[in-house]
Amino acid sequence: NVLAAGIGACSLALVCGLPRRLATPWVVCALFTLAVTGTHFVAIAGTTLVPIQGYRGLPNENIVLSILTTGGAAVLFLGAFLTILAARRFDAQERAHSSILRTALDNMSNGLLYLDPAERVRLYNRRYLEIYHIPVDVDLTGMTIDQIIDLVGYRHGWTAERREAARRRVDDWRSVKNSKQIDYPLEDGRVLQVEIRPIEDGGNVVTFDDVTKEREAQRRIAELAFCDPLTKLANRRALSARLEHDFAPKRVVKLLLIDLDRFKQVNDTYG
């Protein structure tokens, strides 16, 4: 039995230690079959069979037994071969799906961060690293929110107060029950639109979109609509909007009128 166990263990160890170029399905199946059949038949070899008195046996029973044994080994070899082929096919499909998912994530225009119920990073993309200037060789998988804040704070030179403010903002995100969008200004002047989407089974999917240009365009449009281009003061449309917003019955509103002499000439000349 010790010899049988040694043959099986050595054969399986050889399977696990094969180089990739030699680990073909045929070689693996042959070694696996050797491990099983070697263990089985060597163990049987140490077994003593006592014939039953009066039993004469069947004609050619040794030949039949040999055929059955060979057939059993062949079935075992074929089963192991098919199992390995199926496993490799599943592995190839999983690698292909993972590659497609990674390609899609890395080509998104916004950053993505998936947090599990324990608030550990399970998935992220390259755009998220680019937004916070994190090197691409840094693996965020498994990091907690606090570790992410410390990493980003280290990259941007945040003070302890700034990191604590970031943690308080994360605490506000934890209370989100439905999807929520907020504008998150950065120190370098960029504005991120952050969307928090809770997951039914726990965790959150957080996306980060750089909307700096969009917000600047909106600010510029509002400025052109409600400010005089020359004086940068509020125009008539701004006054009407303010009156509609602030005027109410029994509410005191103070209006200051300033009359500038010869301002019409300046306005007609410079617009």
mmCIF file of N, CA, C and O in Angstrom, residues 105-156:
data_model
loop_
_atom_site.group_PDB
_atom_site.id
_atom_site.type_symbol
_atom_site.label_atom_id
_atom_site.label_comp_id
_atom_site.label_asym_id
_atom_site.label_seq_id
_atom_site.Cartn_x
_atom_site.Cartn_y
_atom_site.Cartn_z
ATOM 1 N N LEU A 105 -13.581 48.281 -19.927
ATOM 2 C CA LEU A 105 -13.389 49.176 -18.785
ATOM 3 C C LEU A 105 -12.293 50.195 -19.053
ATOM 4 O O LEU A 105 -12.431 51.387 -18.731
ATOM 5 N N ASP A 106 -11.189 49.743 -19.642
ATOM 6 C CA ASP A 106 -10.058 50.649 -19.854
ATOM 7 C C ASP A 106 -10.310 51.660 -20.959
ATOM 8 O O ASP A 106 -9.542 52.616 -21.095
ATOM 9 N N ASN A 107 -11.351 51.470 -21.755
ATOM 10 C CA ASN A 107 -11.661 52.422 -22.822
ATOM 11 C C ASN A 107 -12.896 53.270 -22.491
ATOM 12 O O ASN A 107 -13.429 53.942 -23.376
ATOM 13 N N MET A 108 -13.347 53.236 -21.254
ATOM 14 C CA MET A 108 -14.440 54.103 -20.836
ATOM 15 C C MET A 108 -13.933 55.535 -20.678
ATOM 16 O O MET A 108 -12.777 55.762 -20.329
ATOM 17 N N SER A 109 -14.817 56.488 -20.927
ATOM 18 C CA SER A 109 -14.434 57.894 -20.809
ATOM 19 C C SER A 109 -14.479 58.375 -19.369
ATOM 20 O O SER A 109 -13.919 59.433 -19.056
ATOM 21 N N ASN A 110 -15.142 57.647 -18.484
ATOM 22 C CA ASN A 110 -15.199 58.046 -17.085
ATOM 23 C C ASN A 110 -14.584 56.959 -16.214
ATOM 24 O O ASN A 110 -14.477 55.797 -16.598
ATOM 25 N N GLY A 111 -14.155 57.371 -15.020
ATOM 26 C CA GLY A 111 -13.566 56.422 -14.095
ATOM 27 C C GLY A 111 -14.625 55.589 -13.409
ATOM 28 O O GLY A 111 -15.761 56.037 -13.201
ATOM 29 N N LEU A 112 -14.256 54.369 -13.043
ATOM 30 C CA LEU A 112 -15.200 53.449 -12.399
ATOM 31 C C LEU A 112 -14.527 52.779 -11.218
ATOM 32 O O LEU A 112 -13.361 52.369 -11.293
ATOM 33 N N LEU A 113 -15.276 52.659 -10.133
ATOM 34 C CA LEU A 113 -14.799 52.013 -8.920
ATOM 35 C C LEU A 113 -15.946 51.173 -8.369
ATOM 36 O O LEU A 113 -17.029 51.698 -8.103
ATOM 37 N N TYR A 114 -15.705 49.865 -8.226
ATOM 38 C CA TYR A 114 -16.718 48.963 -7.661
ATOM 39 C C TYR A 114 -16.265 48.536 -6.273
ATOM 40 O O TYR A 114 -15.180 47.968 -6.100
ATOM 41 N N LEU A 115 -17.103 48.817 -5.274
ATOM 42 C CA LEU A 115 -16.816 48.479 -3.884
ATOM 43 C C LEU A 115 -17.764 47.383 -3.421
ATOM 44 O O LEU A 115 -18.974 47.469 -3.651
ATOM 45 N N ASP A 116 -17.219 46.356 -2.760
ATOM 46 C CA ASP A 116 -18.052 45.270 -2.260
ATOM 47 C C ASP A 116 -18.700 45.684 -0.940
ATOM 48 O O ASP A 116 -18.467 46.795 -0.438
ATOM 49 N N PRO A 117 -19.552 44.834 -0.349
ATOM 50 C CA PRO A 117 -20.204 45.220 0.913
ATOM 51 C C PRO A 117 -19.228 45.564 2.033
ATOM 52 O O PRO A 117 -19.593 46.312 2.945
ATOM 53 N N ALA A 118 -18.015 45.025 1.992
ATOM 54 C CA ALA A 118 -16.999 45.357 2.998
ATOM 55 C C ALA A 118 -16.238 46.627 2.651
ATOM 56 O O ALA A 118 -15.251 46.942 3.330
ATOM 57 N N GLU A 119 -16.674 47.321 1.579
ATOM 58 C CA GLU A 119 -16.050 48.572 1.117
ATOM 59 C C GLU A 119 -14.606 48.359 0.702
ATOM 60 O O GLU A 119 -13.727 49.172 0.977
ATOM 61 N N ARG A 120 -14.372 47.258 0.045
ATOM 62 C CA ARG A 120 -13.068 46.978 -0.560
ATOM 63 C C ARG A 120 -13.213 47.011 -2.079
ATOM 64 O O ARG A 120 -14.238 46.631 -2.629
ATOM 65 N N VAL A 121 -12.168 47.473 -2.733
ATOM 66 C CA VAL A 121 -12.196 47.617 -4.190
ATOM 67 C C VAL A 121 -12.159 46.238 -4.842
ATOM 68 O O VAL A 121 -11.275 45.429 -4.546
ATOM 69 N N ARG A 122 -13.132 45.957 -5.694
ATOM 70 C CA ARG A 122 -13.165 44.713 -6.437
ATOM 71 C C ARG A 122 -12.926 44.927 -7.923
ATOM 72 O O ARG A 122 -12.501 44.000 -8.615
ATOM 73 N N LEU A 123 -13.198 46.130 -8.402
ATOM 74 C CA LEU A 123 -13.031 46.399 -9.831
ATOM 75 C C LEU A 123 -12.810 47.891 -10.018
ATOM 76 O O LEU A 123 -13.421 48.709 -9.333
ATOM 77 N N TYR A 124 -11.931 48.233 -10.928
ATOM 78 C CA TYR A 124 -11.669 49.625 -11.280
ATOM 79 C C TYR A 124 -11.115 49.649 -12.698
ATOM 80 O O TYR A 124 -10.794 48.594 -13.273
ATOM 81 N N ASN A 125 -11.021 50.834 -13.270
ATOM 82 C CA ASN A 125 -10.493 50.922 -14.630
ATOM 83 C C ASN A 125 -9.340 51.924 -14.692
ATOM 84 O O ASN A 125 -9.024 52.623 -13.725
ATOM 85 N N ARG A 126 -8.725 51.975 -15.860
ATOM 86 C CA ARG A 126 -7.556 52.824 -16.059
ATOM 87 C C ARG A 126 -7.906 54.300 -15.940
ATOM 88 O O ARG A 126 -7.111 55.102 -15.451
ATOM 89 N N ARG A 127 -9.107 54.677 -16.391
ATOM 90 C CA ARG A 127 -9.496 56.085 -16.352
ATOM 91 C C ARG A 127 -9.534 56.607 -14.915
ATOM 92 O O ARG A 127 -9.182 57.767 -14.668
ATOM 93 N N TYR A 128 -9.953 55.778 -13.968
ATOM 94 C CA TYR A 128 -9.954 56.195 -12.569
ATOM 95 C C TYR A 128 -8.536 56.518 -12.103
ATOM 96 O O TYR A 128 -8.314 57.508 -11.390
ATOM 97 N N LEU A 129 -7.575 55.702 -12.504
ATOM 98 C CA LEU A 129 -6.184 55.972 -12.144
ATOM 99 C C LEU A 129 -5.702 57.271 -12.771
ATOM 100 O O LEU A 129 -4.977 58.051 -12.136
ATOM 101 N N GLU A 130 -6.107 57.516 -14.029
ATOM 102 C CA GLU A 130 -5.680 58.731 -14.702
ATOM 103 C C GLU A 130 -6.263 59.981 -14.040
ATOM 104 O O GLU A 130 -5.574 61.004 -13.934
ATOM 105 N N ILE A 131 -7.506 59.911 -13.591
ATOM 106 C CA ILE A 131 -8.150 61.081 -12.979
ATOM 107 C C ILE A 131 -7.401 61.526 -11.732
ATOM 108 O O ILE A 131 -7.180 62.720 -11.505
ATOM 109 N N TYR A 132 -6.974 60.567 -10.919
ATOM 110 C CA TYR A 132 -6.298 60.897 -9.668
ATOM 111 C C TYR A 132 -4.774 60.765 -9.766
ATOM 112 O O TYR A 132 -4.091 60.779 -8.739
ATOM 113 N N HIS A 133 -4.261 60.621 -11.000
ATOM 114 C CA HIS A 133 -2.817 60.580 -11.249
ATOM 115 C C HIS A 133 -2.141 59.458 -10.440
ATOM 116 O O HIS A 133 -1.070 59.639 -9.851
ATOM 117 N N ILE A 134 -2.777 58.298 -10.440
ATOM 118 C CA ILE A 134 -2.212 57.121 -9.792
ATOM 119 C C ILE A 134 -1.488 56.299 -10.852
ATOM 120 O O ILE A 134 -2.029 56.072 -11.935
ATOM 121 N N PRO A 135 -0.260 55.848 -10.594
ATOM 122 C CA PRO A 135 0.462 55.038 -11.587
ATOM 123 C C PRO A 135 -0.323 53.779 -11.969
ATOM 124 O O PRO A 135 -1.000 53.177 -11.125
ATOM 125 N N VAL A 136 -0.232 53.410 -13.227
ATOM 126 C CA VAL A 136 -1.005 52.264 -13.723
ATOM 127 C C VAL A 136 -0.525 50.942 -13.131
ATOM 128 O O VAL A 136 -1.260 49.941 -13.167
ATOM 129 N N ASP A 137 0.702 50.906 -12.599
ATOM 130 C CA ASP A 137 1.197 49.656 -12.035
ATOM 131 C C ASP A 137 0.743 49.449 -10.595
ATOM 132 O O ASP A 137 1.053 48.418 -9.986
ATOM 133 N N VAL A 138 -0.008 50.395 -10.034
ATOM 134 C CA VAL A 138 -0.541 50.242 -8.679
ATOM 135 C C VAL A 138 -1.832 49.436 -8.741
ATOM 136 O O VAL A 138 -2.748 49.775 -9.495
ATOM 137 N N ASP A 139 -1.895 48.367 -7.972
ATOM 138 C CA ASP A 139 -3.080 47.508 -7.943
ATOM 139 C C ASP A 139 -3.960 47.918 -6.771
ATOM 140 O O ASP A 139 -3.572 47.818 -5.607
ATOM 141 N N LEU A 140 -5.172 48.385 -7.089
ATOM 142 C CA LEU A 140 -6.104 48.834 -6.057
ATOM 143 C C LEU A 140 -6.998 47.721 -5.537
ATOM 144 O O LEU A 140 -7.725 47.935 -4.559
ATOM 145 N N THR A 141 -6.961 46.562 -6.152
ATOM 146 C CA THR A 141 -7.856 45.474 -5.769
ATOM 147 C C THR A 141 -7.640 45.084 -4.314
ATOM 148 O O THR A 141 -6.518 44.820 -3.884
ATOM 149 N N GLY A 142 -8.735 45.059 -3.562
ATOM 150 C CA GLY A 142 -8.668 44.682 -2.162
ATOM 151 C C GLY A 142 -8.445 45.838 -1.208
ATOM 152 O O GLY A 142 -8.553 45.654 0.010
ATOM 153 N N MET A 143 -8.137 47.021 -1.728
ATOM 154 C CA MET A 143 -7.917 48.175 -0.848
ATOM 155 C C MET A 143 -9.243 48.660 -0.264
ATOM 156 O O MET A 143 -10.294 48.552 -0.888
ATOM 157 N N THR A 144 -9.167 49.232 0.937
ATOM 158 C CA THR A 144 -10.332 49.835 1.561
ATOM 159 C C THR A 144 -10.443 51.301 1.138
ATOM 160 O O THR A 144 -9.530 51.861 0.535
ATOM 161 N N ILE A 145 -11.578 51.920 1.507
ATOM 162 C CA ILE A 145 -11.774 53.329 1.188
ATOM 163 C C ILE A 145 -10.702 54.188 1.856
ATOM 164 O O ILE A 145 -10.150 55.120 1.257
ATOM 165 N N ASP A 146 -10.390 53.895 3.113
ATOM 166 C CA ASP A 146 -9.367 54.673 3.822
ATOM 167 C C ASP A 146 -8.008 54.558 3.146
ATOM 168 O O ASP A 146 -7.257 55.541 3.059
ATOM 169 N N GLN A 147 -7.688 53.374 2.657
ATOM 170 C CA GLN A 147 -6.411 53.200 1.958
ATOM 171 C C GLN A 147 -6.387 53.965 0.636
ATOM 172 O O GLN A 147 -5.355 54.523 0.261
ATOM 173 N N ILE A 148 -7.526 54.008 -0.054
ATOM 174 C CA ILE A 148 -7.609 54.777 -1.292
ATOM 175 C C ILE A 148 -7.415 56.265 -0.999
ATOM 176 O O ILE A 148 -6.682 56.975 -1.711
ATOM 177 N N ILE A 149 -8.058 56.760 0.051
ATOM 178 C CA ILE A 149 -7.912 58.174 0.410
ATOM 179 C C ILE A 149 -6.460 58.492 0.764
ATOM 180 O O ILE A 149 -5.918 59.524 0.351
ATOM 181 N N ASP A 150 -5.818 57.604 1.513
ATOM 182 C CA ASP A 150 -4.409 57.826 1.860
ATOM 183 C C ASP A 150 -3.527 57.818 0.621
ATOM 184 O O ASP A 150 -2.590 58.625 0.513
ATOM 185 N N LEU A 151 -3.821 56.929 -0.323
ATOM 186 C CA LEU A 151 -3.027 56.864 -1.545
ATOM 187 C C LEU A 151 -3.195 58.130 -2.378
ATOM 188 O O LEU A 151 -2.214 58.732 -2.829
ATOM 189 N N VAL A 152 -4.448 58.549 -2.588
ATOM 190 C CA VAL A 152 -4.700 59.768 -3.363
ATOM 191 C C VAL A 152 -4.129 60.982 -2.638
ATOM 192 O O VAL A 152 -3.536 61.878 -3.251
ATOM 193 N N GLY A 153 -4.301 61.024 -1.302
ATOM 194 C CA GLY A 153 -3.749 62.135 -0.540
ATOM 195 C C GLY A 153 -2.247 62.208 -0.629
ATOM 196 O O GLY A 153 -1.661 63.307 -0.714
ATOM 197 N N TYR A 154 -1.588 61.056 -0.638
ATOM 198 C CA TYR A 154 -0.128 61.038 -0.777
ATOM 199 C C TYR A 154 0.304 61.537 -2.150
ATOM 200 O O TYR A 154 1.278 62.290 -2.271
ATOM 201 N N ARG A 155 -0.445 61.139 -3.191
ATOM 202 C CA ARG A 155 -0.094 61.560 -4.548
ATOM 203 C C ARG A 155 -0.292 63.061 -4.737
ATOM 204 O O ARG A 155 0.420 63.690 -5.513
ATOM 205 N N HIS A 156 -1.262 63.659 -4.029
ATOM 206 C CA HIS A 156 -1.594 65.069 -4.221
ATOM 207 C C HIS A 156 -1.131 65.955 -3.064
ATOM 208 O O HIS A 156 -1.426 67.151 -3.061
#
